[in-house]
mmCIF file of N, CA, C and O in Angstrom:
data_model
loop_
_atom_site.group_PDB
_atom_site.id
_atom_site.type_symbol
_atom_site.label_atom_id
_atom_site.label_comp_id
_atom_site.label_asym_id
_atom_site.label_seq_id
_atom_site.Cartn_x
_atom_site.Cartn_y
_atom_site.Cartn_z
ATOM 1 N N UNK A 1 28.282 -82.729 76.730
ATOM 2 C CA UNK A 1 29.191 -81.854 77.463
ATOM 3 C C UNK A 1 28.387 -80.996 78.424
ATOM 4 O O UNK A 1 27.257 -80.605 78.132
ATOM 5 N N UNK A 2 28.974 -80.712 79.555
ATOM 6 C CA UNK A 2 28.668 -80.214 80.942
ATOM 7 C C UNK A 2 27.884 -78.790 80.266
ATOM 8 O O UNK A 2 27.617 -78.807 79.065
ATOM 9 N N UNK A 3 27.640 -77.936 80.854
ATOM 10 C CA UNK A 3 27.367 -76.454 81.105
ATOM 11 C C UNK A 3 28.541 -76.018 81.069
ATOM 12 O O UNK A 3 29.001 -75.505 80.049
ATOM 13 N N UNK A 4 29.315 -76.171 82.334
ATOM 14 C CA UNK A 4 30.464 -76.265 83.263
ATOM 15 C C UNK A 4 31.605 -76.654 82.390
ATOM 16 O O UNK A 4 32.722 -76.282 82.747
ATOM 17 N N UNK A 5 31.523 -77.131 81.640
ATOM 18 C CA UNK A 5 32.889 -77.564 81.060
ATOM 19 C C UNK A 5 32.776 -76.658 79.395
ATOM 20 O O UNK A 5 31.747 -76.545 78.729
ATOM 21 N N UNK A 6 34.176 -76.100 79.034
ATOM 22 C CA UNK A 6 34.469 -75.347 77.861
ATOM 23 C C UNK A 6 34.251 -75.969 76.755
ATOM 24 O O UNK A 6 34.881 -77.006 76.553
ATOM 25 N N UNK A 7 33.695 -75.686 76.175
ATOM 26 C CA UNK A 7 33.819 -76.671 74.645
ATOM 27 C C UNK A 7 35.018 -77.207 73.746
ATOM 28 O O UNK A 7 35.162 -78.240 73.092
ATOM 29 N N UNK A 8 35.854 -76.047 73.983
ATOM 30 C CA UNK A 8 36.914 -76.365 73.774
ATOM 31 C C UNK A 8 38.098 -77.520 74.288
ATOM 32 O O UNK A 8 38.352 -78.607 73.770
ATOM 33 N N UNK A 9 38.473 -77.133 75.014
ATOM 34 C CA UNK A 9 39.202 -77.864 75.986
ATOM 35 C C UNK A 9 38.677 -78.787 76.786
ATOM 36 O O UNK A 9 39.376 -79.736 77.140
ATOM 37 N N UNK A 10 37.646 -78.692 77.114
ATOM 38 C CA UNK A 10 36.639 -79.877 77.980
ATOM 39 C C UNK A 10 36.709 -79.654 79.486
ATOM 40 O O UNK A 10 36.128 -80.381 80.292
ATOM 41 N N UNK A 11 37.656 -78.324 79.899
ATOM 42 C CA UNK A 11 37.691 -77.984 81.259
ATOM 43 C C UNK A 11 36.808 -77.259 81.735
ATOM 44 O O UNK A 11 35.954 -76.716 81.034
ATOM 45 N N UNK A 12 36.914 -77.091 83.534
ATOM 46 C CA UNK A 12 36.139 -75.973 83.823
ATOM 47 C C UNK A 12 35.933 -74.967 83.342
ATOM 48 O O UNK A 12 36.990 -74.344 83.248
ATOM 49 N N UNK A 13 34.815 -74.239 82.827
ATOM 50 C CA UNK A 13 34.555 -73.019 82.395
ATOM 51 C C UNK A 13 34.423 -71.502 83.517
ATOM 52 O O UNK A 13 34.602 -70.306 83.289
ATOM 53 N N UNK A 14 34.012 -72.295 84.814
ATOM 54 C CA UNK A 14 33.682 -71.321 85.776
ATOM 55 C C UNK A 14 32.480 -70.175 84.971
ATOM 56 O O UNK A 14 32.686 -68.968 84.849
ATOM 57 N N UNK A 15 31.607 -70.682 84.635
ATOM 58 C CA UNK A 15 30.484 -70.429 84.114
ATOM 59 C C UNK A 15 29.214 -69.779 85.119
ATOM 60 O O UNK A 15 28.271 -70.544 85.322
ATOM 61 N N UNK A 16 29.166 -68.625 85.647
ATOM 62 C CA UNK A 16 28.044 -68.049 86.600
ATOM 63 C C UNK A 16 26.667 -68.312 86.591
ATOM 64 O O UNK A 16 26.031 -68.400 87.642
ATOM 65 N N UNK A 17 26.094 -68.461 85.342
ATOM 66 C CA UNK A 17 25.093 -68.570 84.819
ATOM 67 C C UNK A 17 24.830 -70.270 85.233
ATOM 68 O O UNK A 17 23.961 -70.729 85.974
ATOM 69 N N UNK A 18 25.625 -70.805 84.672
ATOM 70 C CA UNK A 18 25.706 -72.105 85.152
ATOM 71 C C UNK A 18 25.685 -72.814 86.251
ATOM 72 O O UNK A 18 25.314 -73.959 86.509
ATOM 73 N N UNK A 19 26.353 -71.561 87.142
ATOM 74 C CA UNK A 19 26.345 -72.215 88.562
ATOM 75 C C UNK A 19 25.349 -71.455 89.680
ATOM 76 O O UNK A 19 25.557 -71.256 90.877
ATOM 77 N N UNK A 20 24.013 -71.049 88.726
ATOM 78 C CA UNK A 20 23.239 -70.238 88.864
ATOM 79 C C UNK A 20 22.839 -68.497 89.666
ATOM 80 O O UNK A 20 21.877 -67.937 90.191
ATOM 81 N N UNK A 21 24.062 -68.246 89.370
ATOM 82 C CA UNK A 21 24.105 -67.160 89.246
ATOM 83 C C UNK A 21 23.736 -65.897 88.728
ATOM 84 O O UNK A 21 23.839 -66.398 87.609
ATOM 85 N N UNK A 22 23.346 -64.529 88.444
ATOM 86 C CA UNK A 22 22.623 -63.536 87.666
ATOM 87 C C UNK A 22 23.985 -63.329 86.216
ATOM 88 O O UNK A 22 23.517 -62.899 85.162
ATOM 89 N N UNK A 23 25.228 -63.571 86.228
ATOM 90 C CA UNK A 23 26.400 -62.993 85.428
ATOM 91 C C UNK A 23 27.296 -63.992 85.350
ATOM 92 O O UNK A 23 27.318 -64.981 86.082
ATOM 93 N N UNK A 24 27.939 -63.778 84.586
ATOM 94 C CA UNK A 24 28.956 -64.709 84.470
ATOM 95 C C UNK A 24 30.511 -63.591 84.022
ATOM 96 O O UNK A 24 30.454 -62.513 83.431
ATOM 97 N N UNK A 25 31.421 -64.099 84.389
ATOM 98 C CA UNK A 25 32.983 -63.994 83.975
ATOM 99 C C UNK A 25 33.130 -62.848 82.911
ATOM 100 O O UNK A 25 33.446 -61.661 82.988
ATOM 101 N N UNK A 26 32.711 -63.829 81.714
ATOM 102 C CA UNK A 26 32.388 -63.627 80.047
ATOM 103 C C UNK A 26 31.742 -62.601 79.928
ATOM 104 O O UNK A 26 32.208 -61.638 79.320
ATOM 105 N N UNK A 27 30.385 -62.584 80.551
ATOM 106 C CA UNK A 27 29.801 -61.295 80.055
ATOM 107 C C UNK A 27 30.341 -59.530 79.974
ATOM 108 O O UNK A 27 29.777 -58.498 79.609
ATOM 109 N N UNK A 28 31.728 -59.851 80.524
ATOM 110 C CA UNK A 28 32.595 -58.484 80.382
ATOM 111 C C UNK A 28 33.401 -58.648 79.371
ATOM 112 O O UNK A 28 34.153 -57.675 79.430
ATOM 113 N N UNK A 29 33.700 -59.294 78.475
ATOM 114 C CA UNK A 29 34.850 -59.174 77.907
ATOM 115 C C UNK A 29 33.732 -59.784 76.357
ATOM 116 O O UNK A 29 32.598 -60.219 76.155
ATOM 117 N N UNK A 30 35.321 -59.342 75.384
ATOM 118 C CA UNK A 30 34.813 -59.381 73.807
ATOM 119 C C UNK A 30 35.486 -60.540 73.213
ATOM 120 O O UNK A 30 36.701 -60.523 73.014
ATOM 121 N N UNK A 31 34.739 -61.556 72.920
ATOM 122 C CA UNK A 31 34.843 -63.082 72.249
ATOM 123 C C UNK A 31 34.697 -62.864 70.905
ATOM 124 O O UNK A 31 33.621 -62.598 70.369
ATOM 125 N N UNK A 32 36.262 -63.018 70.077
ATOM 126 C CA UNK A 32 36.663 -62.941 68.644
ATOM 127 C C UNK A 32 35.385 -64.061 68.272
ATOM 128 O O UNK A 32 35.094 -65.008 69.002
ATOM 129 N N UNK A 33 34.620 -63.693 66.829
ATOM 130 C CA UNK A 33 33.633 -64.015 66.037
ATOM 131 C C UNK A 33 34.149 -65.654 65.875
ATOM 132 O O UNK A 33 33.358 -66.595 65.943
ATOM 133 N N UNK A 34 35.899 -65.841 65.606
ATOM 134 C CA UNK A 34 36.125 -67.165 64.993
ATOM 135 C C UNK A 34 36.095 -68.166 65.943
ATOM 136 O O UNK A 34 35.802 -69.334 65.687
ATOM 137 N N UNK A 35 36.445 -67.663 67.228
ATOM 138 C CA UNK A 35 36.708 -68.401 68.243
ATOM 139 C C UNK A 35 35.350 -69.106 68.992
ATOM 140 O O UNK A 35 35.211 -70.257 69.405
ATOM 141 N N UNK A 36 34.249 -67.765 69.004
ATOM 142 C CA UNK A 36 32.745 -68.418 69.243
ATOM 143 C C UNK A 36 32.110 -69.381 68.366
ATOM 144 O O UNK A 36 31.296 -70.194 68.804
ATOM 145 N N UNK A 37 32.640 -69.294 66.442
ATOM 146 C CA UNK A 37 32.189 -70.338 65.568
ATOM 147 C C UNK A 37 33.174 -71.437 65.665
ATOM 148 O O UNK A 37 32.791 -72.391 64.987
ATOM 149 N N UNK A 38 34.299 -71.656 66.258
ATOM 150 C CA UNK A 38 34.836 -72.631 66.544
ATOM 151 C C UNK A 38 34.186 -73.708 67.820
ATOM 152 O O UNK A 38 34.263 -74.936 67.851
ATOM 153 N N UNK A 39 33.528 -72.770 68.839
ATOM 154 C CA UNK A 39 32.903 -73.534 69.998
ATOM 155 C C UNK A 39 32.031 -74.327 69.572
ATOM 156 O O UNK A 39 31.935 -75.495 69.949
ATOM 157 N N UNK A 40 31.003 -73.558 68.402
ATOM 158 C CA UNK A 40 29.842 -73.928 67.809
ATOM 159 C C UNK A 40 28.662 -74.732 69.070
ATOM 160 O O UNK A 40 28.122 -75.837 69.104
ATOM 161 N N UNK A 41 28.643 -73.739 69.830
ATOM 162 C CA UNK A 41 27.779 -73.694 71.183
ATOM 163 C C UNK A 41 27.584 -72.377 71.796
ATOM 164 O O UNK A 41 28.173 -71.317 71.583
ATOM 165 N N UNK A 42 26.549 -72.694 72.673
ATOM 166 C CA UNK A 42 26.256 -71.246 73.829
ATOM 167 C C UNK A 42 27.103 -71.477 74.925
ATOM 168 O O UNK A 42 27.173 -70.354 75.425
ATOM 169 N N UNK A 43 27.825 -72.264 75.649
ATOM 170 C CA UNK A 43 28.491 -73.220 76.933
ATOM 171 C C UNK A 43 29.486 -72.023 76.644
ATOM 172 O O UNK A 43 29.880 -71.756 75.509
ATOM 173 N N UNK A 44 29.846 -71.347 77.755
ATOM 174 C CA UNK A 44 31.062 -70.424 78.061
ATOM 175 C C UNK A 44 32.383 -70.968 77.638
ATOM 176 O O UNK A 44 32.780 -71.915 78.319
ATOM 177 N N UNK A 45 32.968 -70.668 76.893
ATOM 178 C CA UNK A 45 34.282 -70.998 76.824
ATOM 179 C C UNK A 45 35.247 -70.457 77.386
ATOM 180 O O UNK A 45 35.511 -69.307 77.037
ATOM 181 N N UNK A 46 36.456 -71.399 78.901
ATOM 182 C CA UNK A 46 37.477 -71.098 79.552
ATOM 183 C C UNK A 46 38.542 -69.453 79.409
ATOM 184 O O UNK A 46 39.226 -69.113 78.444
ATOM 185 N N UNK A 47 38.446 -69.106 80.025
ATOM 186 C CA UNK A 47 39.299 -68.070 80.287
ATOM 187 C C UNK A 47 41.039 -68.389 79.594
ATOM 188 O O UNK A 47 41.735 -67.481 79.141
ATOM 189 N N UNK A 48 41.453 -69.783 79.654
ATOM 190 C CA UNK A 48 42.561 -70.065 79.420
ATOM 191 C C UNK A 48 42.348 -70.126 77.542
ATOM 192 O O UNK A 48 43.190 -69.619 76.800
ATOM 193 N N UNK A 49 41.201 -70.769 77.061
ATOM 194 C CA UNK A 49 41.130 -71.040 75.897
ATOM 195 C C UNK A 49 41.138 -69.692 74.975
ATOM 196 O O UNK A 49 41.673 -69.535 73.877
ATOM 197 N N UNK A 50 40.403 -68.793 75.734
ATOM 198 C CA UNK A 50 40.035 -67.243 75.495
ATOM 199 C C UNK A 50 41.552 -66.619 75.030
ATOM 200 O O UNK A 50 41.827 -66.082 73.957
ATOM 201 N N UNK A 51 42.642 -66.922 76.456
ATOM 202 C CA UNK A 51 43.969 -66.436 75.995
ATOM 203 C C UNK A 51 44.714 -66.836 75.281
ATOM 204 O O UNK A 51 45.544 -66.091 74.760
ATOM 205 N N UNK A 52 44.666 -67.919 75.071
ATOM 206 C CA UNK A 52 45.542 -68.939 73.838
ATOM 207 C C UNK A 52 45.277 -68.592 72.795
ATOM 208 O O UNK A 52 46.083 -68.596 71.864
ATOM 209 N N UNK A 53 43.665 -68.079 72.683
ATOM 210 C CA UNK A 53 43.075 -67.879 71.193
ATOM 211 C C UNK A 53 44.084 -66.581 71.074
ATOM 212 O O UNK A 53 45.043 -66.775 70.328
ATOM 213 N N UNK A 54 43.995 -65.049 71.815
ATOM 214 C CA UNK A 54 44.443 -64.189 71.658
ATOM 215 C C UNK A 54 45.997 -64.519 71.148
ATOM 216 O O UNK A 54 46.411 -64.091 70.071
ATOM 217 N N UNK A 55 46.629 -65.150 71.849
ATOM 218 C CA UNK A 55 47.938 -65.151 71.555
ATOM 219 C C UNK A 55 48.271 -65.916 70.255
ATOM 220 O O UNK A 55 49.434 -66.192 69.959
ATOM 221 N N UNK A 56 47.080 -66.290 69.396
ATOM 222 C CA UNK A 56 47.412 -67.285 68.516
ATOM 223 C C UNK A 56 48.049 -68.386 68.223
ATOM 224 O O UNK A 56 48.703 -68.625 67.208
ATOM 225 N N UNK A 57 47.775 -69.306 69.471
ATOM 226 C CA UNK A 57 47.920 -70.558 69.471
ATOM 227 C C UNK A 57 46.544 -71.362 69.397
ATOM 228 O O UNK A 57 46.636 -72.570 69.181
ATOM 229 N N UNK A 58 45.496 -70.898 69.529
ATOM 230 C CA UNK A 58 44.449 -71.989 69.004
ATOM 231 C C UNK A 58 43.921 -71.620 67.780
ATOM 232 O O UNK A 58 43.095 -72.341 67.221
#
């Protein structure tokens, strides 16, 4: 799997770091503990996957 692509979902991540950049998206916001051991990776996980998790659908 890409850099670039979410672990989750397998989509774009829009990943900064990745697209060599100093920051990324992610680095502002707070990623629930279950949702990062669900990625079971460092690869940014999607903004969309992020909200689904919140709303408790993933």
């Amino acid at each position: 799997m890409s850099e670039k692509s979410c672990p989750l979902c397998g989509e774009e991540n829009h990943c900064g770091v990745a697209k060599g950049e100093k920051e990324c998206w992610c680095m502002t916001l707070n990623f629930p503990e279950q949702l990062l051991n669900n990625a079971q990776t460092n690869t940014c996980i999607c903004q969309k996957c992020l909200d689904t998790y919140k709303e408790g659908s993933l």
